[in-house]
mmCIF file of C-alpha atoms in Angstrom:
data_model
loop_
_atom_site.group_PDB
_atom_site.id
_atom_site.type_symbol
_atom_site.label_atom_id
_atom_site.label_comp_id
_atom_site.label_asym_id
_atom_site.label_seq_id
_atom_site.Cartn_x
_atom_site.Cartn_y
_atom_site.Cartn_z
ATOM 1 C CA GLY A 248 5.810 -7.487 -4.927
ATOM 2 C CA PRO A 249 2.527 -6.393 -3.312
ATOM 3 C CA THR A 250 2.839 -4.795 0.117
ATOM 4 C CA ALA A 251 -0.733 -5.136 1.366
ATOM 5 C CA LEU A 252 -4.233 -6.253 0.526
ATOM 6 C CA HIS A 253 -6.747 -3.408 0.896
ATOM 7 C CA VAL A 254 -10.357 -4.061 1.849
ATOM 8 C CA THR A 255 -13.067 -1.401 2.097
ATOM 9 C CA LEU A 256 -15.908 -1.901 4.576
ATOM 10 C CA GLY A 257 -18.592 0.528 5.742
ATOM 11 C CA GLU A 258 -20.391 2.719 3.245
ATOM 12 C CA GLY A 259 -17.805 2.154 0.511
ATOM 13 C CA GLY A 260 -17.856 -1.630 0.809
ATOM 14 C CA ALA A 261 -21.632 -1.756 1.095
ATOM 15 C CA ALA A 262 -22.034 0.367 -2.041
ATOM 16 C CA ALA A 263 -20.252 -2.318 -4.049
ATOM 17 C CA VAL A 264 -22.835 -4.944 -3.029
ATOM 18 C CA PHE A 265 -26.151 -3.108 -3.311
ATOM 19 C CA GLY A 266 -25.805 -1.113 -0.087
ATOM 20 C CA SER A 267 -25.656 -3.959 2.441
ATOM 21 C CA ARG A 268 -22.911 -4.087 5.079
ATOM 22 C CA ALA A 269 -23.865 -7.672 5.976
ATOM 23 C CA THR A 270 -23.540 -8.730 2.334
ATOM 24 C CA ALA A 271 -20.127 -7.046 2.115
ATOM 25 C CA MET A 272 -18.829 -9.051 5.106
ATOM 26 C CA SER A 273 -20.381 -12.247 3.753
ATOM 27 C CA ARG A 274 -18.737 -11.621 0.391
ATOM 28 C CA LEU A 275 -15.381 -11.015 2.063
ATOM 29 C CA ARG A 276 -15.606 -14.270 4.023
ATOM 30 C CA GLU A 277 -16.595 -16.126 0.854
ATOM 31 C CA VAL A 278 -13.599 -14.831 -1.089
ATOM 32 C CA PHE A 279 -11.160 -15.813 1.670
ATOM 33 C CA GLU A 280 -12.665 -19.296 2.039
ATOM 34 C CA ASP A 281 -12.521 -19.762 -1.727
ATOM 35 C CA ALA A 282 -8.880 -18.670 -1.690
ATOM 36 C CA ARG A 283 -8.151 -21.419 0.835
ATOM 37 C CA THR A 284 -10.034 -23.931 -1.306
ATOM 38 C CA PHE A 285 -8.105 -22.810 -4.379
ATOM 39 C CA ARG A 286 -4.769 -23.088 -2.587
ATOM 40 C CA ALA A 287 -5.543 -26.651 -1.483
ATOM 41 C CA ASN A 288 -6.972 -27.775 -4.841
ATOM 42 C CA ARG A 289 -4.944 -26.077 -7.548
ATOM 43 C CA ARG A 290 -4.795 -29.157 -9.770
ATOM 44 C CA ALA A 291 -8.523 -29.753 -9.550
ATOM 45 C CA PHE A 292 -9.119 -26.093 -10.408
ATOM 46 C CA THR A 293 -6.828 -26.355 -13.455
ATOM 47 C CA ARG A 294 -8.657 -29.499 -14.621
ATOM 48 C CA ARG A 295 -11.993 -27.712 -14.087
ATOM 49 C CA ASP A 296 -12.947 -30.389 -11.551
ATOM 50 C CA LEU A 297 -13.659 -27.797 -8.842
ATOM 51 C CA PHE A 298 -16.922 -25.979 -8.234
ATOM 52 C CA GLU A 299 -17.106 -22.389 -9.449
ATOM 53 C CA LEU A 300 -15.279 -20.011 -7.115
ATOM 54 C CA SER A 301 -16.220 -16.433 -6.297
ATOM 55 C CA ALA A 302 -13.134 -14.782 -7.815
ATOM 56 C CA SER A 303 -10.675 -15.277 -10.643
ATOM 57 C CA ARG A 304 -7.589 -17.468 -10.396
ATOM 58 C CA LEU A 305 -5.311 -14.428 -10.279
ATOM 59 C CA ASP A 306 -7.325 -12.795 -7.500
ATOM 60 C CA LEU A 307 -7.471 -15.985 -5.436
ATOM 61 C CA ASP A 308 -3.750 -16.567 -5.959
ATOM 62 C CA ALA A 309 -3.009 -13.013 -4.811
ATOM 63 C CA LEU A 310 -4.764 -13.740 -1.514
ATOM 64 C CA GLY A 311 -2.196 -16.416 -0.718
ATOM 65 C CA SER A 312 0.247 -13.981 0.877
ATOM 66 C CA ALA A 313 -2.508 -12.681 3.146
ATOM 67 C CA LEU A 314 -3.576 -16.192 4.130
ATOM 68 C CA ASN A 315 -0.047 -17.170 5.171
ATOM 69 C CA ARG A 316 0.399 -13.845 7.035
ATOM 70 C CA ARG A 317 3.242 -12.617 4.824
ATOM 71 C CA MET A 318 1.115 -9.687 3.644
ATOM 72 C CA PRO A 319 -1.123 -7.541 5.879
ATOM 73 C CA VAL A 320 -4.777 -6.887 5.168
ATOM 74 C CA ILE A 321 -5.562 -3.175 5.491
ATOM 75 C CA VAL A 322 -9.256 -2.766 6.254
ATOM 76 C CA HIS A 323 -10.665 0.698 5.590
ATOM 77 C CA ALA A 324 -13.439 1.296 8.112
ATOM 78 C CA HIS A 325 -14.713 4.178 10.223
ATOM 79 C CA ARG A 326 -17.783 3.037 12.129
ATOM 80 C CA ALA A 327 -17.210 1.285 15.456
ATOM 81 C CA ALA A 328 -19.465 -1.616 14.423
ATOM 82 C CA ASP A 329 -17.510 -2.144 11.196
ATOM 83 C CA ILE A 330 -14.216 -2.088 13.072
ATOM 84 C CA SER A 331 -15.537 -4.679 15.533
ATOM 85 C CA ALA A 332 -16.671 -6.868 12.634
ATOM 86 C CA ALA A 333 -13.210 -6.577 11.070
ATOM 87 C CA ILE A 334 -11.554 -7.630 14.347
ATOM 88 C CA ARG A 335 -13.726 -10.750 14.488
ATOM 89 C CA PHE A 336 -12.972 -11.483 10.833
ATOM 90 C CA ALA A 337 -9.196 -11.208 11.342
ATOM 91 C CA LYS A 338 -9.352 -13.534 14.346
ATOM 92 C CA ALA A 339 -11.413 -16.122 12.475
ATOM 93 C CA GLN A 340 -9.205 -15.986 9.377
ATOM 94 C CA LYS A 341 -5.936 -15.818 11.364
ATOM 95 C CA ILE A 342 -4.614 -12.959 9.236
ATOM 96 C CA ARG A 343 -2.474 -9.907 9.963
ATOM 97 C CA MET A 344 -4.700 -6.855 9.843
ATOM 98 C CA ALA A 345 -4.615 -3.106 10.392
ATOM 99 C CA ILE A 346 -7.536 -0.699 10.404
ATOM 100 C CA ALA A 347 -7.234 2.419 8.229
ATOM 101 C CA GLY A 348 -9.397 5.448 8.960
ATOM 102 C CA ALA A 349 -11.042 4.460 12.254
ATOM 103 C CA ALA A 350 -12.862 7.743 12.912
ATOM 104 C CA GLU A 351 -14.787 5.939 15.656
ATOM 105 C CA GLY A 352 -11.787 3.865 16.725
ATOM 106 C CA TRP A 353 -11.804 5.404 20.204
ATOM 107 C CA MET A 354 -15.130 3.668 20.863
ATOM 108 C CA VAL A 355 -13.564 0.208 20.421
ATOM 109 C CA ALA A 356 -10.000 1.056 21.472
ATOM 110 C CA GLU A 357 -9.844 -1.638 24.143
ATOM 111 C CA ALA A 358 -10.943 -4.349 21.688
ATOM 112 C CA LEU A 359 -8.310 -3.189 19.187
ATOM 113 C CA ALA A 360 -5.622 -3.288 21.867
ATOM 114 C CA VAL A 361 -6.611 -6.770 23.068
ATOM 115 C CA ALA A 362 -6.645 -8.095 19.498
ATOM 116 C CA LYS A 363 -3.307 -6.343 18.818
ATOM 117 C CA VAL A 364 -4.721 -4.707 15.703
ATOM 118 C CA PRO A 365 -2.845 -1.514 14.735
ATOM 119 C CA VAL A 366 -4.641 1.534 13.386
ATOM 120 C CA ILE A 367 -3.614 3.887 10.578
ATOM 121 C CA VAL A 368 -5.175 7.239 11.385
ATOM 122 C CA ASP A 369 -5.173 10.875 10.288
ATOM 123 C CA PRO A 370 -4.979 13.065 13.437
ATOM 124 C CA PHE A 371 -6.565 15.953 11.547
ATOM 125 C CA GLY A 372 -9.657 13.875 10.788
ATOM 126 C CA ASN A 373 -11.741 15.300 13.622
ATOM 127 C CA LEU A 374 -15.047 16.017 11.854
ATOM 128 C CA PRO A 375 -17.785 13.612 10.702
ATOM 129 C CA ARG A 376 -17.282 13.714 6.937
ATOM 130 C CA ARG A 377 -19.987 11.073 6.468
ATOM 131 C CA PHE A 378 -22.705 9.377 8.472
ATOM 132 C CA GLU A 379 -20.478 6.429 9.406
ATOM 133 C CA SER A 380 -18.000 8.772 11.148
ATOM 134 C CA ARG A 381 -20.500 10.871 13.067
ATOM 135 C CA HIS A 382 -18.721 10.113 16.376
ATOM 136 C CA ALA A 383 -15.348 11.411 15.156
ATOM 137 C CA ARG A 384 -13.448 13.463 17.726
ATOM 138 C CA THR A 385 -10.209 15.427 17.894
ATOM 139 C CA ASP A 386 -8.492 13.219 20.484
ATOM 140 C CA ASN A 387 -9.308 9.920 18.753
ATOM 141 C CA VAL A 388 -5.633 9.194 18.109
ATOM 142 C CA ALA A 389 -4.702 9.993 21.720
ATOM 143 C CA LEU A 390 -7.419 7.729 23.118
ATOM 144 C CA LEU A 391 -6.263 4.898 20.858
ATOM 145 C CA ALA A 392 -2.648 5.327 21.972
ATOM 146 C CA ALA A 393 -3.647 5.538 25.650
ATOM 147 C CA ALA A 394 -5.523 2.241 25.315
ATOM 148 C CA GLY A 395 -2.351 0.555 24.044
ATOM 149 C CA VAL A 396 -3.232 0.442 20.346
ATOM 150 C CA ALA A 397 -0.244 0.662 17.990
ATOM 151 C CA ILE A 398 -0.908 3.745 15.863
ATOM 152 C CA ALA A 399 0.508 4.730 12.497
ATOM 153 C CA ILE A 400 -0.091 8.297 11.356
ATOM 154 C CA THR A 401 -1.062 9.180 7.801
ATOM 155 C CA THR A 402 -1.974 12.320 5.876
ATOM 156 C CA ASP A 403 -4.439 10.170 3.909
ATOM 157 C CA SER A 404 -3.084 11.759 0.721
ATOM 158 C CA SER A 405 0.083 11.152 -1.277
ATOM 159 C CA HIS A 406 -0.024 14.809 -2.384
ATOM 160 C CA ASN A 407 0.198 15.966 1.233
ATOM 161 C CA VAL A 408 2.790 13.506 2.469
ATOM 162 C CA SER A 409 5.218 16.385 3.090
ATOM 163 C CA GLY A 410 2.919 17.385 5.948
ATOM 164 C CA LEU A 411 3.270 14.024 7.704
ATOM 165 C CA ARG A 412 5.371 15.474 10.504
ATOM 166 C CA PHE A 413 2.731 18.121 11.137
ATOM 167 C CA ALA A 414 0.148 15.361 11.437
ATOM 168 C CA ALA A 415 2.417 13.738 14.014
ATOM 169 C CA GLY A 416 2.658 17.123 15.730
ATOM 170 C CA GLN A 417 -1.138 17.335 15.823
ATOM 171 C CA ALA A 418 -1.214 13.908 17.483
ATOM 172 C CA ALA A 419 1.245 15.129 20.110
ATOM 173 C CA ARG A 420 -0.854 18.266 20.620
ATOM 174 C CA VAL A 421 -3.965 16.268 21.503
ATOM 175 C CA GLY A 422 -2.168 14.022 23.974
ATOM 176 C CA VAL A 423 -0.050 11.407 22.220
ATOM 177 C CA PRO A 424 3.426 11.249 23.857
ATOM 178 C CA PRO A 425 5.970 12.786 21.433
ATOM 179 C CA ALA A 426 8.020 9.567 21.341
ATOM 180 C CA VAL A 427 4.897 7.581 20.405
ATOM 181 C CA ALA A 428 3.983 10.162 17.744
ATOM 182 C CA LEU A 429 7.460 9.778 16.236
ATOM 183 C CA GLN A 430 7.171 5.975 16.230
ATOM 184 C CA ALA A 431 3.809 6.394 14.486
ATOM 185 C CA VAL A 432 5.559 7.764 11.385
ATOM 186 C CA THR A 433 8.597 5.463 11.544
ATOM 187 C CA ARG A 434 8.670 2.109 13.330
ATOM 188 C CA VAL A 435 4.937 1.295 13.506
ATOM 189 C CA PRO A 436 4.111 1.679 9.784
ATOM 190 C CA ALA A 437 7.250 -0.279 8.909
ATOM 191 C CA THR A 438 6.071 -3.061 11.229
ATOM 192 C CA ILE A 439 2.541 -3.044 9.793
ATOM 193 C CA TYR A 440 3.854 -3.503 6.261
ATOM 194 C CA GLY A 441 6.462 -6.055 7.288
ATOM 195 C CA VAL A 442 9.552 -4.061 6.344
ATOM 196 C CA ASP A 443 10.750 -3.278 9.887
ATOM 197 C CA ARG A 444 13.905 -5.352 9.418
ATOM 198 C CA SER A 445 15.123 -2.723 6.963
ATOM 199 C CA TYR A 446 13.192 0.461 7.767
ATOM 200 C CA GLY A 447 11.577 2.366 10.609
ATOM 201 C CA SER A 448 14.410 2.499 13.131
ATOM 202 C CA ILE A 449 18.090 3.372 13.394
ATOM 203 C CA ALA A 450 20.123 0.233 13.959
ATOM 204 C CA ARG A 451 22.953 -1.758 12.446
ATOM 205 C CA GLY A 452 21.800 -3.416 9.235
ATOM 206 C CA ARG A 453 18.883 -1.053 8.605
ATOM 207 C CA VAL A 454 18.677 1.144 5.492
ATOM 208 C CA ALA A 455 20.330 4.453 6.405
ATOM 209 C CA ASN A 456 17.480 6.906 5.835
ATOM 210 C CA ILE A 457 18.056 9.548 8.512
ATOM 211 C CA VAL A 458 17.056 13.171 9.042
ATOM 212 C CA VAL A 459 18.770 15.454 11.551
ATOM 213 C CA TRP A 460 16.405 18.186 12.774
ATOM 214 C CA SER A 461 17.170 21.632 14.138
ATOM 215 C CA GLY A 462 14.895 21.252 17.181
ATOM 216 C CA ARG A 463 14.106 18.614 19.759
ATOM 217 C CA ALA A 464 11.622 16.738 17.557
ATOM 218 C CA PRO A 465 10.377 16.858 13.957
ATOM 219 C CA THR A 466 6.834 17.119 15.346
ATOM 220 C CA GLU A 467 7.547 20.732 16.333
ATOM 221 C CA PRO A 468 6.445 23.019 13.445
ATOM 222 C CA SER A 469 9.344 25.439 13.965
ATOM 223 C CA THR A 470 12.018 22.801 13.340
ATOM 224 C CA TYR A 471 13.603 22.145 9.978
ATOM 225 C CA ALA A 472 15.810 19.466 8.456
ATOM 226 C CA ARG A 473 19.509 20.280 8.899
ATOM 227 C CA THR A 474 20.806 17.075 7.289
ATOM 228 C CA VAL A 475 19.023 14.532 5.105
ATOM 229 C CA ILE A 476 20.601 11.123 4.477
ATOM 230 C CA ILE A 477 18.991 8.709 2.001
ATOM 231 C CA ARG A 478 20.447 5.210 1.738
ATOM 232 C CA GLY A 479 23.624 6.379 3.403
ATOM 233 C CA GLU A 480 24.229 9.396 1.147
ATOM 234 C CA ILE A 481 23.891 13.007 2.338
ATOM 235 C CA GLN A 482 21.387 14.860 0.172
ATOM 236 C CA PRO A 483 21.567 18.533 -0.846
ATOM 237 C CA THR A 484 19.033 20.646 1.043
ATOM 238 C CA GLU A 485 19.377 23.696 -1.186
ATOM 239 C CA SER A 486 16.292 24.457 -3.282
ATOM 240 C CA ARG A 487 14.613 27.316 -5.098
ATOM 241 C CA GLN A 488 12.518 27.919 -1.989
ATOM 242 C CA THR A 489 15.523 28.242 0.321
ATOM 243 C CA LYS A 490 17.242 30.613 -2.117
ATOM 244 C CA LEU A 491 14.124 32.790 -2.346
ATOM 245 C CA ALA A 492 13.777 32.793 1.444
ATOM 246 C CA ARG A 493 17.353 34.043 1.916
ATOM 247 C CA ARG A 494 16.894 36.636 -0.808
ATOM 248 C CA TYR A 495 13.840 38.223 0.803
ATOM 249 C CA ILE A 496 15.244 37.913 4.298
ATOM 250 C CA ARG A 497 18.205 40.000 3.139
ATOM 251 C CA LYS A 498 15.927 42.502 1.411
ATOM 252 C CA LEU A 499 13.833 42.941 4.549
ATOM 253 C CA GLY A 500 16.913 43.195 6.729
ATOM 254 C CA LEU A 501 15.797 40.263 8.895
ATOM 255 C CA SER A 502 17.986 37.782 10.725
ATOM 256 C CA THR A 503 17.878 34.013 10.311
ATOM 257 C CA GLU A 504 19.147 33.455 13.852
#
């Protein structure tokens, strides 16, 4: 089933409602309140005895898992003011929420920590790509972690997911403790999406997805995967790339030690 409900605030959300951030938040509150009304009056809705709601039956029904906290709401926001508004919204609606993006998260890190709202962040996102992220800074992820915010690290691109460990390494480089950086790509995202009983940590009863690295931590760029185990089965690590590497190493007379 669905893993999360995604909501876009800031410039993206405002663009969908004629450029107004206030209208976007008002619209979001309206949809959630209508979802509660729908859940409590399903029969009246079916009989057409209920006033017109702001979304379709399928959309309102899909919000049910968010309303009962089984599914997290991932709010995409960068500006500090938008993040603060999202925190207030989550508290009022009593939902599980995480902030994705959070270029200006460091400015409201204490509020995020107090509200226990985790943040999904790209440690390489250190430049203001748009007006709403003009206060972006390199150590944003470190400042969030230092304030006690649970951080999950992302590459912000499914095509670049293979570089996730390098993103974690970047977080460690700017001040995130290595153990926290590792949790940010394992336990924390699993907890955010509610699958931590099966994934995200090594323990009895968890799904056996394990990688054994050559160095002290996968966040170190020079390390490589010695053993890969997926669902309890050891996977082959031989590939065309490894064969080519050995071939040219031999040709150049280099050592792999």
